[in-house]
Amino acid sequence: MSGVGKVVCVRGGSGYIASWLVKLLLQREYTVKASKTGHLLALDGAKERLHLFEASLLEEGSFDSAINGCDGVFHTASPAILSATDPQAEIIDPAVKGTLSVLRSCAKVPSIKRVVITSSIARVIYNGKTLTPDVEVDETWISDPVICENLKHHYAVSKTLAENVAWKFANENGIDLVTVHPGVVIGPLLQPTVNGSVKLIPTQINGPQTFPNRVYTFVDVRDVANVHIQAFEVASASGRYCLAGNVAHISEIIKILRELYLTLSFPEKSFIILDQEKNLTKNGIHCLAAVKMTSLSRQSIEYQTRKQKVSESASSLWK
């Protein structure tokens, strides 16, 4: 679908997902309003169809002028912080209050046809259910904020509470809302800063502790951006969409990196985990149901391969 004549707003334009979202929207000839950030000006089509604005996530009404006249809004802004001195003030409040602020602005604009919010797979999988290879995770799963809090997973708490208030407000105010729940987002960077999910790989490699015996649901940032656009464009889109291209144990990521970077020095623990790999019980391995995502895409999404994602993330960090 062409975006000619359509105006959309991307909240969080300086972020990892949002930067790719702006890039792909401009390629589809949308006119895009985005949070003021310099690196977006270098994108193709930016000179003609990109308008930057300043707004505060926590300042009520600060999005009103940016959203006015838009056909759709993408809210991607939320603190992607895994640890904080004050989790309530640094992670949870900005996510919840920022989401409500954007939706309140949207409720004032009758031209808005749909709002797409970036949530997380963390909003889905922390519900007390055991994750095994035969378990299928889908959009009906809902994380329990109490479990997230007990795990001290404050990012998951923030995403859970933010989505709760989003659906409540949308239902009460007649807003057509879709939420997208990606796994760990990796792939090439457009923005000058490195986000938390891309840092995961070097942090795991270079951190002082042994590797955790756990798996990650990886998805390429370009796939995530494309699904956001489909969630806006496909008229029948509704509800929640889980999104992950691969579920991989950390040992598989190490193996790929060692194949790609023969001259890179890896710590001793990298060799230990590969030696022990056959004996590991790979906790948390599961699959994500693709049925609803396939209906959104009208065909199965051709995800970037695991090796592509890891390679391009690493290239952005170690070039």
Short mmCIF file of N, CA and C in Angstrom, two decimals, residues 100 103-104 106-107 114-115 162-179 239:
data_model
loop_
_atom_site.label_atom_id
_atom_site.label_comp_id
_atom_site.label_asym_id
_atom_site.label_seq_id
_atom_site.Cartn_x
_atom_site.Cartn_y
_atom_site.Cartn_z
N LEU A 100 -0.45 6.96 28.23
CA LEU A 100 -1.72 7.66 28.43
C LEU A 100 -1.69 9.06 27.83
N LEU A 103 -2.26 8.73 24.09
CA LEU A 103 -3.64 8.32 23.78
C LEU A 103 -4.64 9.44 24.05
N ARG A 104 -4.40 10.22 25.08
CA ARG A 104 -5.30 11.36 25.35
C ARG A 104 -5.23 12.38 24.21
N CYS A 106 -4.50 11.59 21.11
CA CYS A 106 -5.16 10.93 19.97
C CYS A 106 -6.68 11.03 20.06
N ALA A 107 -7.20 10.97 21.28
CA ALA A 107 -8.65 11.01 21.47
C ALA A 107 -9.24 12.35 21.03
N ARG A 114 -6.15 4.81 13.36
CA ARG A 114 -5.62 3.71 14.18
C ARG A 114 -4.36 4.16 14.92
N VAL A 115 -4.18 3.58 16.11
CA VAL A 115 -2.96 3.80 16.89
C VAL A 115 -2.27 2.44 17.05
N ALA A 162 1.58 -0.58 31.16
CA ALA A 162 1.30 0.37 30.07
C ALA A 162 0.26 -0.19 29.11
N GLU A 163 0.36 -1.48 28.78
CA GLU A 163 -0.64 -2.05 27.87
C GLU A 163 -2.00 -2.13 28.54
N ASN A 164 -2.02 -2.43 29.83
CA ASN A 164 -3.29 -2.47 30.56
C ASN A 164 -4.03 -1.14 30.45
N VAL A 165 -3.33 -0.04 30.72
CA VAL A 165 -3.99 1.27 30.68
C VAL A 165 -4.32 1.67 29.25
N ALA A 166 -3.51 1.21 28.28
CA ALA A 166 -3.77 1.54 26.88
C ALA A 166 -5.08 0.93 26.41
N TRP A 167 -5.28 -0.35 26.69
CA TRP A 167 -6.51 -1.00 26.25
C TRP A 167 -7.73 -0.43 26.98
N LYS A 168 -7.58 -0.14 28.26
CA LYS A 168 -8.69 0.43 29.01
C LYS A 168 -9.09 1.78 28.42
N PHE A 169 -8.11 2.65 28.17
CA PHE A 169 -8.41 3.97 27.61
C PHE A 169 -8.97 3.86 26.20
N ALA A 170 -8.38 2.99 25.38
CA ALA A 170 -8.84 2.84 23.99
C ALA A 170 -10.28 2.36 23.95
N ASN A 171 -10.61 1.38 24.77
CA ASN A 171 -11.98 0.85 24.79
C ASN A 171 -12.99 1.88 25.28
N GLU A 172 -12.58 2.68 26.24
CA GLU A 172 -13.49 3.69 26.80
C GLU A 172 -13.66 4.89 25.89
N ASN A 173 -12.70 5.11 24.97
CA ASN A 173 -12.73 6.31 24.14
C ASN A 173 -12.84 6.02 22.64
N GLY A 174 -13.13 4.78 22.29
CA GLY A 174 -13.37 4.44 20.89
C GLY A 174 -12.16 4.55 20.00
N ILE A 175 -10.97 4.30 20.53
CA ILE A 175 -9.74 4.35 19.73
C ILE A 175 -9.45 2.97 19.15
N ASP A 176 -9.19 2.91 17.85
CA ASP A 176 -8.81 1.66 17.19
C ASP A 176 -7.33 1.41 17.50
N LEU A 177 -7.07 0.44 18.37
CA LEU A 177 -5.71 0.21 18.88
C LEU A 177 -5.21 -1.18 18.49
N VAL A 178 -3.93 -1.25 18.11
CA VAL A 178 -3.24 -2.52 17.86
C VAL A 178 -1.92 -2.46 18.63
N THR A 179 -1.57 -3.57 19.30
CA THR A 179 -0.28 -3.62 19.98
C THR A 179 0.60 -4.70 19.37
N GLY A 239 -6.27 -6.07 17.92
CA GLY A 239 -5.75 -6.75 19.10
C GLY A 239 -4.24 -6.72 19.21
#
